[in-house]
PDB file of C-alpha atoms in Angstrom:
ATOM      1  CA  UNK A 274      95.110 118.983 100.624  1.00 47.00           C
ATOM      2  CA  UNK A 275      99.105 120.172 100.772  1.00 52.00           C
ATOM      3  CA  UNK A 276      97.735 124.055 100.425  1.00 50.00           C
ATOM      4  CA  UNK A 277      97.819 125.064 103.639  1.00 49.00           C
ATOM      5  CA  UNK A 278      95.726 127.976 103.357  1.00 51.00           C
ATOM      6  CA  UNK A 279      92.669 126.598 101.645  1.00 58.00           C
ATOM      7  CA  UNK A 280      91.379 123.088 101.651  1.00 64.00           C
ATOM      8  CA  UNK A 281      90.168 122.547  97.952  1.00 71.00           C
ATOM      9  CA  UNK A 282      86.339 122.535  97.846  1.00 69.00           C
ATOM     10  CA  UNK A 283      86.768 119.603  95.577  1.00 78.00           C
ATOM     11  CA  UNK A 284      89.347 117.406  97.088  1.00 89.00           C
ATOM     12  CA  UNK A 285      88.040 114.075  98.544  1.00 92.00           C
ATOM     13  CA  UNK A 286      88.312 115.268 101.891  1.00 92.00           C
ATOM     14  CA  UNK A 287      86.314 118.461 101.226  1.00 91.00           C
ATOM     15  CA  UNK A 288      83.688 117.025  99.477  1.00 92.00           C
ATOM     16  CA  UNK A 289      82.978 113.690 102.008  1.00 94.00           C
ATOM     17  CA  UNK A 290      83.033 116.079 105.238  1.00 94.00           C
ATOM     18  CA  UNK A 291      80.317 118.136 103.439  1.00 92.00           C
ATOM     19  CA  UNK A 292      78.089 115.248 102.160  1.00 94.00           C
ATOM     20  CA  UNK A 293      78.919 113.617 105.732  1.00 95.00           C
ATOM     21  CA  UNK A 294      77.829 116.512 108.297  1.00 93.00           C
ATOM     22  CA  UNK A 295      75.120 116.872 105.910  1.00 93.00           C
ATOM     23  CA  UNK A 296      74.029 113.161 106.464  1.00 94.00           C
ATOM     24  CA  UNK A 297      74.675 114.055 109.997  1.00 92.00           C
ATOM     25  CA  UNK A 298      72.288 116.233 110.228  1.00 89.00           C
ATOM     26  CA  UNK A 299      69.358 114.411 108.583  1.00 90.00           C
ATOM     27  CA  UNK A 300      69.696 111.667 111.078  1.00 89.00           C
ATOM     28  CA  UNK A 301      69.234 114.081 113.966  1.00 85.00           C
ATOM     29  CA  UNK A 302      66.303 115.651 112.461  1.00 82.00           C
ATOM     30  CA  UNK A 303      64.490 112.010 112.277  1.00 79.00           C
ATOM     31  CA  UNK A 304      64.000 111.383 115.714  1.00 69.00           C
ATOM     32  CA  UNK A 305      63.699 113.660 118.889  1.00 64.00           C
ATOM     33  CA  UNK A 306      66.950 112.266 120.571  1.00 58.00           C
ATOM     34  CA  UNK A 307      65.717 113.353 123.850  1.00 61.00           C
ATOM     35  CA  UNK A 308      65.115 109.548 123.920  1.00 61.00           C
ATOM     36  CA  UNK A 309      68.740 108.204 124.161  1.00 69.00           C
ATOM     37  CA  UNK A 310      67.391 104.269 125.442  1.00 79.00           C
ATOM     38  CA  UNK A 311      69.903 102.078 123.644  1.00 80.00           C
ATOM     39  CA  UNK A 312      67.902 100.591 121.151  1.00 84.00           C
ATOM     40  CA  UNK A 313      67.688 104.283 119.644  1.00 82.00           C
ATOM     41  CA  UNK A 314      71.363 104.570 120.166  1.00 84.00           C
ATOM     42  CA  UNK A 315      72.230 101.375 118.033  1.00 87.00           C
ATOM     43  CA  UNK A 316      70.037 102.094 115.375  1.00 87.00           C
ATOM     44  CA  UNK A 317      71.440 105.685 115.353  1.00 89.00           C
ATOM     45  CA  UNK A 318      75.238 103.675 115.584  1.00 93.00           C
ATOM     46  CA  UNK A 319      73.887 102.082 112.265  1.00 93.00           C
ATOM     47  CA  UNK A 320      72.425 104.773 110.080  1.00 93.00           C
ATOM     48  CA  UNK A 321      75.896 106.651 110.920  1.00 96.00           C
ATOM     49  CA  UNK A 322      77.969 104.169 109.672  1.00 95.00           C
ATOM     50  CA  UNK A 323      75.944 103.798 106.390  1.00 95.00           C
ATOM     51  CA  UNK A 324      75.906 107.343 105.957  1.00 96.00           C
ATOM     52  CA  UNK A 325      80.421 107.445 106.539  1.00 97.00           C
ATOM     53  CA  UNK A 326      80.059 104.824 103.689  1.00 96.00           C
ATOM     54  CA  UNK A 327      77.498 106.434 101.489  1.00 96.00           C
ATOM     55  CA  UNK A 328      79.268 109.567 101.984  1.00 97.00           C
ATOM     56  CA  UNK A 329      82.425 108.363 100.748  1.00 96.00           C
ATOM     57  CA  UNK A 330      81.281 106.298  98.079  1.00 96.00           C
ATOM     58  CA  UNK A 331      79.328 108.700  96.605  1.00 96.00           C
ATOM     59  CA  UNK A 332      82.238 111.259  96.538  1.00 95.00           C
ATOM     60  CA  UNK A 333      84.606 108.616  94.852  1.00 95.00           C
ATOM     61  CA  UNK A 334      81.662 108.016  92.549  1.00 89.00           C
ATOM     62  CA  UNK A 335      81.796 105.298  90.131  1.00 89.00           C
ATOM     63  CA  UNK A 336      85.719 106.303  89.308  1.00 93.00           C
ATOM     64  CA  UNK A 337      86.373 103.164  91.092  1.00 95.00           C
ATOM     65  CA  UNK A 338      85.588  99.312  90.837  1.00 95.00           C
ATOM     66  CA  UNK A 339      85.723  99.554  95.016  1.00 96.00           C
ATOM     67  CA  UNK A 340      83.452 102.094  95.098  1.00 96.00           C
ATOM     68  CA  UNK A 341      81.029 101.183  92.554  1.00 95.00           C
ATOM     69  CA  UNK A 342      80.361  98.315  94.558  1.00 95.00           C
ATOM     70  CA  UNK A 343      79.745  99.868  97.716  1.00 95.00           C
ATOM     71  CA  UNK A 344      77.207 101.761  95.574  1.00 94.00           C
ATOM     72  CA  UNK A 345      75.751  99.005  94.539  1.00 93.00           C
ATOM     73  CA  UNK A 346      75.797  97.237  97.885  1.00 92.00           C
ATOM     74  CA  UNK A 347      74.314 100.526  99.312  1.00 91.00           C
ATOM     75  CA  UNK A 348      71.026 100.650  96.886  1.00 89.00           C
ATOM     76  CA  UNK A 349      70.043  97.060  97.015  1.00 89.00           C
ATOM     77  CA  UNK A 350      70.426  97.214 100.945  1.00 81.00           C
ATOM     78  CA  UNK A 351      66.739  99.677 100.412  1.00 74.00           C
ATOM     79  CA  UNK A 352      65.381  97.318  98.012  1.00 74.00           C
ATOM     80  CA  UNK A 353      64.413  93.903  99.070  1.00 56.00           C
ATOM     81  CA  UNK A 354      66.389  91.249  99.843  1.00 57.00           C
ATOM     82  CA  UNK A 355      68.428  89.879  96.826  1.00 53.00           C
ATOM     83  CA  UNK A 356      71.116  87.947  96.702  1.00 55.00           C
ATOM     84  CA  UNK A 357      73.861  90.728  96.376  1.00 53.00           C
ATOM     85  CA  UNK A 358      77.612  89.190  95.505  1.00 57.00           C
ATOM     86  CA  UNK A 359      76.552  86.895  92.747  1.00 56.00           C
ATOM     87  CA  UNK A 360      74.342  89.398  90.769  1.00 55.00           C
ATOM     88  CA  UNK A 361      77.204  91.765  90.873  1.00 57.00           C
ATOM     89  CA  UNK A 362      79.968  89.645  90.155  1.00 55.00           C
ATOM     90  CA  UNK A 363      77.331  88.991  86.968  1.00 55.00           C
ATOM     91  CA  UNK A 364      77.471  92.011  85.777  1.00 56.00           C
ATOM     92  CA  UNK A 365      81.123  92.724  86.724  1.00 55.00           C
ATOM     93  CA  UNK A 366      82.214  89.894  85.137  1.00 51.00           C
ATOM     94  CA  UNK A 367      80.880  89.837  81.802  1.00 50.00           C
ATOM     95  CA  UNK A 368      82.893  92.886  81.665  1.00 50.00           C
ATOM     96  CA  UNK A 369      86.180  92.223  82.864  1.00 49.00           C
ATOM     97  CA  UNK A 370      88.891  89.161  82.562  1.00 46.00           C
ATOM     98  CA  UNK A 371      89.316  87.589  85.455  1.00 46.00           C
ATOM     99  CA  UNK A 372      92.353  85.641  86.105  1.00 45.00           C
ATOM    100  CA  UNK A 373      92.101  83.244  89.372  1.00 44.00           C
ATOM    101  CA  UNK A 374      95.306  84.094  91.426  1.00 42.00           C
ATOM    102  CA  UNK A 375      95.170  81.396  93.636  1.00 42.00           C
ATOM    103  CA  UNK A 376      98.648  79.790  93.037  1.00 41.00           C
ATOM    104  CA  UNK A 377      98.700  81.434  89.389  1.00 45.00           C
ATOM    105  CA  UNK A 378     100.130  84.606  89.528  1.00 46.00           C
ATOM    106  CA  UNK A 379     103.507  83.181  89.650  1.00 46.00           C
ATOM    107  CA  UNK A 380     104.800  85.384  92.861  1.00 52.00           C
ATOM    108  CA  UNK A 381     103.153  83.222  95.721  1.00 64.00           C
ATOM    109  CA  UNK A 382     100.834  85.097  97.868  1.00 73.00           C
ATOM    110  CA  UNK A 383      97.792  83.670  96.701  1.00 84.00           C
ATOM    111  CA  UNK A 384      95.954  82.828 100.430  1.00 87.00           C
ATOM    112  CA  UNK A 385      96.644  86.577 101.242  1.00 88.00           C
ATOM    113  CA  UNK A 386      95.222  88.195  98.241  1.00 92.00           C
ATOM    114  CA  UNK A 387      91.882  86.320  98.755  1.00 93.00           C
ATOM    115  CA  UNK A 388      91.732  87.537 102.311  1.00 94.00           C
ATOM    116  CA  UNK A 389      92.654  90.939 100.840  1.00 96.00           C
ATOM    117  CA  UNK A 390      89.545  90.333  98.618  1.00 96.00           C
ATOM    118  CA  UNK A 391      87.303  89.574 100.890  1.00 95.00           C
ATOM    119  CA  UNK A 392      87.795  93.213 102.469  1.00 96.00           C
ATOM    120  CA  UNK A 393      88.259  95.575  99.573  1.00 96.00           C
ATOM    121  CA  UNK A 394      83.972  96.052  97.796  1.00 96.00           C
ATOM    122  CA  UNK A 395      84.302  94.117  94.508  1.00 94.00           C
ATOM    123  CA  UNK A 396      87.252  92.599  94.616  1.00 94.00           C
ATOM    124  CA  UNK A 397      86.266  89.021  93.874  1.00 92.00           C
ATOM    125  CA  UNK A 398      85.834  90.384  90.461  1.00 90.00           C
ATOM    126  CA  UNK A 399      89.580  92.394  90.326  1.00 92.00           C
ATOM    127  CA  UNK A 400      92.446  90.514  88.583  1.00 91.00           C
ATOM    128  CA  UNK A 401      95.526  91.103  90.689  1.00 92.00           C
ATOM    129  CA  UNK A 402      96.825  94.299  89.211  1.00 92.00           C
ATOM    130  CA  UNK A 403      93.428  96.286  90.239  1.00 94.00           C
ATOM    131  CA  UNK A 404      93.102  94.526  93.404  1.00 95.00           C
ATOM    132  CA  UNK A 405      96.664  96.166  94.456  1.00 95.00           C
ATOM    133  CA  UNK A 406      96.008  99.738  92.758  1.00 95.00           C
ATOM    134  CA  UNK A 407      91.797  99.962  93.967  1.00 96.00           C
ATOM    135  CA  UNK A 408      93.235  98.718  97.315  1.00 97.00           C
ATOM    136  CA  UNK A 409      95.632 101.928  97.799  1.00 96.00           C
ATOM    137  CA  UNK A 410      92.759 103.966  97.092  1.00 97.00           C
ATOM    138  CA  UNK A 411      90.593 102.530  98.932  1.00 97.00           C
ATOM    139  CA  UNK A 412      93.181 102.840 101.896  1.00 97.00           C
ATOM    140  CA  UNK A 413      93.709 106.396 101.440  1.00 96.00           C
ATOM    141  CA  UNK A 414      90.017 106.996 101.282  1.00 97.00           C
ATOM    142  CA  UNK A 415      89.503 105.429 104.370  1.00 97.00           C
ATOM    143  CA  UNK A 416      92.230 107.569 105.923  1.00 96.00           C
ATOM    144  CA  UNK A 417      90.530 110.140 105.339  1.00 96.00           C
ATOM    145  CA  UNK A 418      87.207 108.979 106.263  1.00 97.00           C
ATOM    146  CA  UNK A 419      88.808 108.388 110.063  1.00 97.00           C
ATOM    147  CA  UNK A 420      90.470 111.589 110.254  1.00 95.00           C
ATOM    148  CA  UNK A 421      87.130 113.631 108.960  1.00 95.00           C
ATOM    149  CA  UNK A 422      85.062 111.681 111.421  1.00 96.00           C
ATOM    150  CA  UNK A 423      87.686 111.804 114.151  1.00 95.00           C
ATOM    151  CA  UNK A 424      87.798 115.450 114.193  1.00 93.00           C
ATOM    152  CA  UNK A 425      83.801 115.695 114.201  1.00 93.00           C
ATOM    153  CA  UNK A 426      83.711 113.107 117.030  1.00 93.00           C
ATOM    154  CA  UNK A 427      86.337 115.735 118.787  1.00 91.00           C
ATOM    155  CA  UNK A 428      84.562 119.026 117.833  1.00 88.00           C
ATOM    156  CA  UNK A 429      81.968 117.457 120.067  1.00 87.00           C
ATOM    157  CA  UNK A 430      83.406 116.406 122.411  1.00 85.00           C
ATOM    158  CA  UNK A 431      84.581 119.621 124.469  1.00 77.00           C
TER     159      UNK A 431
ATOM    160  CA  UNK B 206     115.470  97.117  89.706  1.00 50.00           C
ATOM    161  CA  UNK B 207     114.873  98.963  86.426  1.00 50.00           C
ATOM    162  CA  UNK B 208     117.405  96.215  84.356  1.00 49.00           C
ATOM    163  CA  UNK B 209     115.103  93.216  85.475  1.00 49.00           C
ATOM    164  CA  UNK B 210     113.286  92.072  82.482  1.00 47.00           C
ATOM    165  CA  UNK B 211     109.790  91.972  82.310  1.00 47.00           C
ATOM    166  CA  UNK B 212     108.295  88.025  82.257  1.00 48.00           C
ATOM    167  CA  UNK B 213     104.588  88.199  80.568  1.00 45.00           C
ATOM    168  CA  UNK B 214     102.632  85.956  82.005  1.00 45.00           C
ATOM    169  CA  UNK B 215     101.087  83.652  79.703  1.00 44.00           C
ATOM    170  CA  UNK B 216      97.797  82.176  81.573  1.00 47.00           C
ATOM    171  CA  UNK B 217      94.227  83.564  80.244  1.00 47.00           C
ATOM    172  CA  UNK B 218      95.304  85.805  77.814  1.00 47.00           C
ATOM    173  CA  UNK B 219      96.499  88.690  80.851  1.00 54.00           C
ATOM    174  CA  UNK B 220      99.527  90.754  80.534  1.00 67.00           C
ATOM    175  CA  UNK B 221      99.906  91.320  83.457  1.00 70.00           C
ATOM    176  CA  UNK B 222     104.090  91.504  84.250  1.00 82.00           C
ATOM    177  CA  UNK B 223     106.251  90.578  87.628  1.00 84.00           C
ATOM    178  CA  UNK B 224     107.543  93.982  87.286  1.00 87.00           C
ATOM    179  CA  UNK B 225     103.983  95.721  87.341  1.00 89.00           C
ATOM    180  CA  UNK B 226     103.060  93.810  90.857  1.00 90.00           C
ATOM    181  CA  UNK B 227     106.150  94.286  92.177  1.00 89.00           C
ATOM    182  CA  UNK B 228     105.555  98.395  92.018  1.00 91.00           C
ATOM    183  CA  UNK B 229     101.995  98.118  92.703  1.00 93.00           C
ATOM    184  CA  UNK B 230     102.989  96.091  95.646  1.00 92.00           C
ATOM    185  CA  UNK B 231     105.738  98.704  97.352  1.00 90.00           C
ATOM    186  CA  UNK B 232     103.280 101.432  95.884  1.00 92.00           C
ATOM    187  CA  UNK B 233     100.891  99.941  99.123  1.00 93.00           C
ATOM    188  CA  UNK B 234     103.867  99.274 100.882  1.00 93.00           C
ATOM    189  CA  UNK B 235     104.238 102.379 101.572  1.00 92.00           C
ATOM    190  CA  UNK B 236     100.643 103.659 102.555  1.00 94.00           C
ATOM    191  CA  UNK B 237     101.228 100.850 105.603  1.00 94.00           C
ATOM    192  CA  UNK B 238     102.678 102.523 108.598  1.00 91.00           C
ATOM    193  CA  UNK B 239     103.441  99.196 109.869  1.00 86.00           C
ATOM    194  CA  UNK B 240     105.947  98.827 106.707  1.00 89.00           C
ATOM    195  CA  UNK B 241     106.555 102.262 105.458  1.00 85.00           C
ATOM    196  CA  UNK B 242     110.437 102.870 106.341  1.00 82.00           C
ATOM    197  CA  UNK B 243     111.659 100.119 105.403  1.00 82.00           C
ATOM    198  CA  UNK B 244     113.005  99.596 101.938  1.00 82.00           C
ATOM    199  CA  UNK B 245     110.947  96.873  99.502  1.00 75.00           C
ATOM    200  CA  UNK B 246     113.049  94.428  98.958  1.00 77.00           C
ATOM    201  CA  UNK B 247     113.465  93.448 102.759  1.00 83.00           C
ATOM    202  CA  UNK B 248     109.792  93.153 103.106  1.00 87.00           C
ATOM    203  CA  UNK B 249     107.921  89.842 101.119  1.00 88.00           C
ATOM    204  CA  UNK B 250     104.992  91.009  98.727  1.00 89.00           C
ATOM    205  CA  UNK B 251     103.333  88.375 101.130  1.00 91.00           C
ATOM    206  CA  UNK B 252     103.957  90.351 104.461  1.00 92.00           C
ATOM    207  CA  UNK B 253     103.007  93.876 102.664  1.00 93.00           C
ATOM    208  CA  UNK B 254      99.858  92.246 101.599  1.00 94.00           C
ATOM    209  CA  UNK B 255      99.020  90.299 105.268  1.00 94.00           C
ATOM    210  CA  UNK B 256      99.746  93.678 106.816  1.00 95.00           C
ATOM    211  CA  UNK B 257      97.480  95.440 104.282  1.00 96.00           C
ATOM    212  CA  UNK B 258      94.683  93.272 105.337  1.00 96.00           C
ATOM    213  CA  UNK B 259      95.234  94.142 108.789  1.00 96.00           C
ATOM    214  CA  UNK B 260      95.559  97.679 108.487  1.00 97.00           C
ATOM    215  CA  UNK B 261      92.011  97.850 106.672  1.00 97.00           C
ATOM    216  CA  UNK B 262      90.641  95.600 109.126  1.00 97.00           C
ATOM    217  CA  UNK B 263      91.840  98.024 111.972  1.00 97.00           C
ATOM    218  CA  UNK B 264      90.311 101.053 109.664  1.00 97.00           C
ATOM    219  CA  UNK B 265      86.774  99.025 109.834  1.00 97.00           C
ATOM    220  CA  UNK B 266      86.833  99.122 113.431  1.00 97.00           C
ATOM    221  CA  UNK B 267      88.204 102.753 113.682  1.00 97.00           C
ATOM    222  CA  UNK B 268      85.030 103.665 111.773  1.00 97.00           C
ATOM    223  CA  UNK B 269      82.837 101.336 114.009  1.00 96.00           C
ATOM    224  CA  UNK B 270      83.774 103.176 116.848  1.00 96.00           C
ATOM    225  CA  UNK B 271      83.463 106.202 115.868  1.00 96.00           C
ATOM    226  CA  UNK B 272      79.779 105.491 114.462  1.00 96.00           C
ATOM    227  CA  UNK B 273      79.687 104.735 117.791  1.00 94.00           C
ATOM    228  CA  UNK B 274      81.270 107.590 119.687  1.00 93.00           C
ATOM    229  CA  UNK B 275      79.092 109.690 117.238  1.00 93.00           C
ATOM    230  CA  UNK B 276      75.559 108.070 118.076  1.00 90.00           C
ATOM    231  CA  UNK B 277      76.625 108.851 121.540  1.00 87.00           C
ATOM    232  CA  UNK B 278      77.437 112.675 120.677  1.00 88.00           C
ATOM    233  CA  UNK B 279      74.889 113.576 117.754  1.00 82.00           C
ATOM    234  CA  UNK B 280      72.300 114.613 120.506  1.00 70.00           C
ATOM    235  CA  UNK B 281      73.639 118.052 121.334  1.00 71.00           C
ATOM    236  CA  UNK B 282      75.397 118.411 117.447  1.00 72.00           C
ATOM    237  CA  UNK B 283      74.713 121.395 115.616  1.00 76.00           C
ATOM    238  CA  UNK B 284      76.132 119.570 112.716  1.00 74.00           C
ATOM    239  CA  UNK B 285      74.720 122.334 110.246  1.00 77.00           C
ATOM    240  CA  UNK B 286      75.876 125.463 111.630  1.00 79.00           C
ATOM    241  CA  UNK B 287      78.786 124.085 112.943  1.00 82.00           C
ATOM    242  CA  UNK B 288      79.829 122.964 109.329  1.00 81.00           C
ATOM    243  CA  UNK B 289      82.146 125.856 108.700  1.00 81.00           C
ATOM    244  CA  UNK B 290      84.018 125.794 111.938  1.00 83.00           C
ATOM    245  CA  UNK B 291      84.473 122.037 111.361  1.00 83.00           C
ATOM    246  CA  UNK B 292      85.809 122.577 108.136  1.00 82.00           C
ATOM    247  CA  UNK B 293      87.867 125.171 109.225  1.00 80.00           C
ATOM    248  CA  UNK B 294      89.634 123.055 111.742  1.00 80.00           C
ATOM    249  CA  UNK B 295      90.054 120.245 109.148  1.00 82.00           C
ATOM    250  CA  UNK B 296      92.205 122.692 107.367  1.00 73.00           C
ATOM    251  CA  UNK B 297      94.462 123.270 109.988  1.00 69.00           C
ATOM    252  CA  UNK B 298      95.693 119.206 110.225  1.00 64.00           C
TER     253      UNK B 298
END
């Protein structure tokens, strides 16, 4: 992404805008969008923002605790219902030591990192450390994920 | 900053030292616009982490609406052969 002259075919941003447009592209083919009432706008709304988070969690892949959670969240979503955050904090857990930071981790920002929790996938199973380094990424990816679909929203537009 | 000694923590067994969150926390420091210029040890690991929170919440709702704008657009979207010229203008950011 700092070569100017080619964008690398397997940077992050390469390899969501090509698993995105392609998601893109199914969703037009499954209904004739001549119809544009609402209720086929919203559900179109909703299959696109599945697909920016599908798209970017599959190209992060299960590198990350953040994004093997939005995986997961993503696949039982087309099974039937189950009850999602305790079966994978389950499984997480056996795996991982857990430390509880409210009031523990000795520098005093417990209420915030809970909040941050609740917004970064999986991280009421992170101990602090990978809470602050899968948060970064996760940042970054969603950077990118705005700029990608900002500049398709733009191509468009004219 | 380097010549602070590292306290171990002693709870559960983790290892996790003051020194470790410290750089992990001006690490995300500086991916916050909100905080980015200014130097780490004016800004609380509390604030960096309050304005984390709201910078991904703000993210979210970037991406909401531009599901949205998209839903709106994807009618008249070539999105397959106009891969390559989308791509191409990517590269030029």
């Amino acid at each position: 992404m700092n070569n100017p002259h080619h964008m690398n075919p397997r940077s992050l941003k390469s390899r969501f805008t090509t698993r995105f447009l392609r998601a893109l592209t199914k969703i037009r083919a499954q209904k004739p969008i001549s119809s544009s009432s609402p209720t086929e706008i919203f559900r179109r709304y909703r299959k696109i923002k599945v697909a920016a988070d599908k798209s970017m969690a599959y190209s992060v892949r299960s590198r990350k605790t953040w994004s093997r959670a939005m995986l997961w969240k993503l696949r039982s979503r087309s099974h039937r219902r189950r009850p999602v955050k305790t079966k994978f904090r389950q499984s997480v857990m056996k795996n991982t030591k857990t430390t509880t930071t409210t009031g523990e981790d000795g520098v005093g920002f417990g209420v915030e990192a809970s909040e941050l929790r609740e917004l970064v996938p999986g991280g009421e199973a992170m101990d602090l450390c990978n809470l602050l380094d899968e948060t970064a990424h996760y940042i970054k990816c969603l950077t990118t994920q705005v700029q990608v679909m900002k500049k398709i929203a733009d191509f468009y537009s004219l | 900053m380097s010549s602070r000694r590292s306290r171990s923590r002693q709870s559960s067994g983790s290892r996790i030292t003051d020194d470790q969150i410290i750089d992990l926390v001006s690490k995300l420091q500086q991916l916050i616009p909100e905080l980015r210029g200014r130097r780490s040890d004016r800004v609380s690991a509390s604030k960096v982490l309050q304005e984390t929170c709201n910078y991904i919440r703000n993210l979210h709702r970037e991406v909401d609406g531009l599901s949205d704008r998209l839903s709106q657009l994807l009618a008249s979207a070539d999105t397959d052969s106009d891969q390559a010229a989308i791509i191409r203008s990517l590269l030029m950011e």
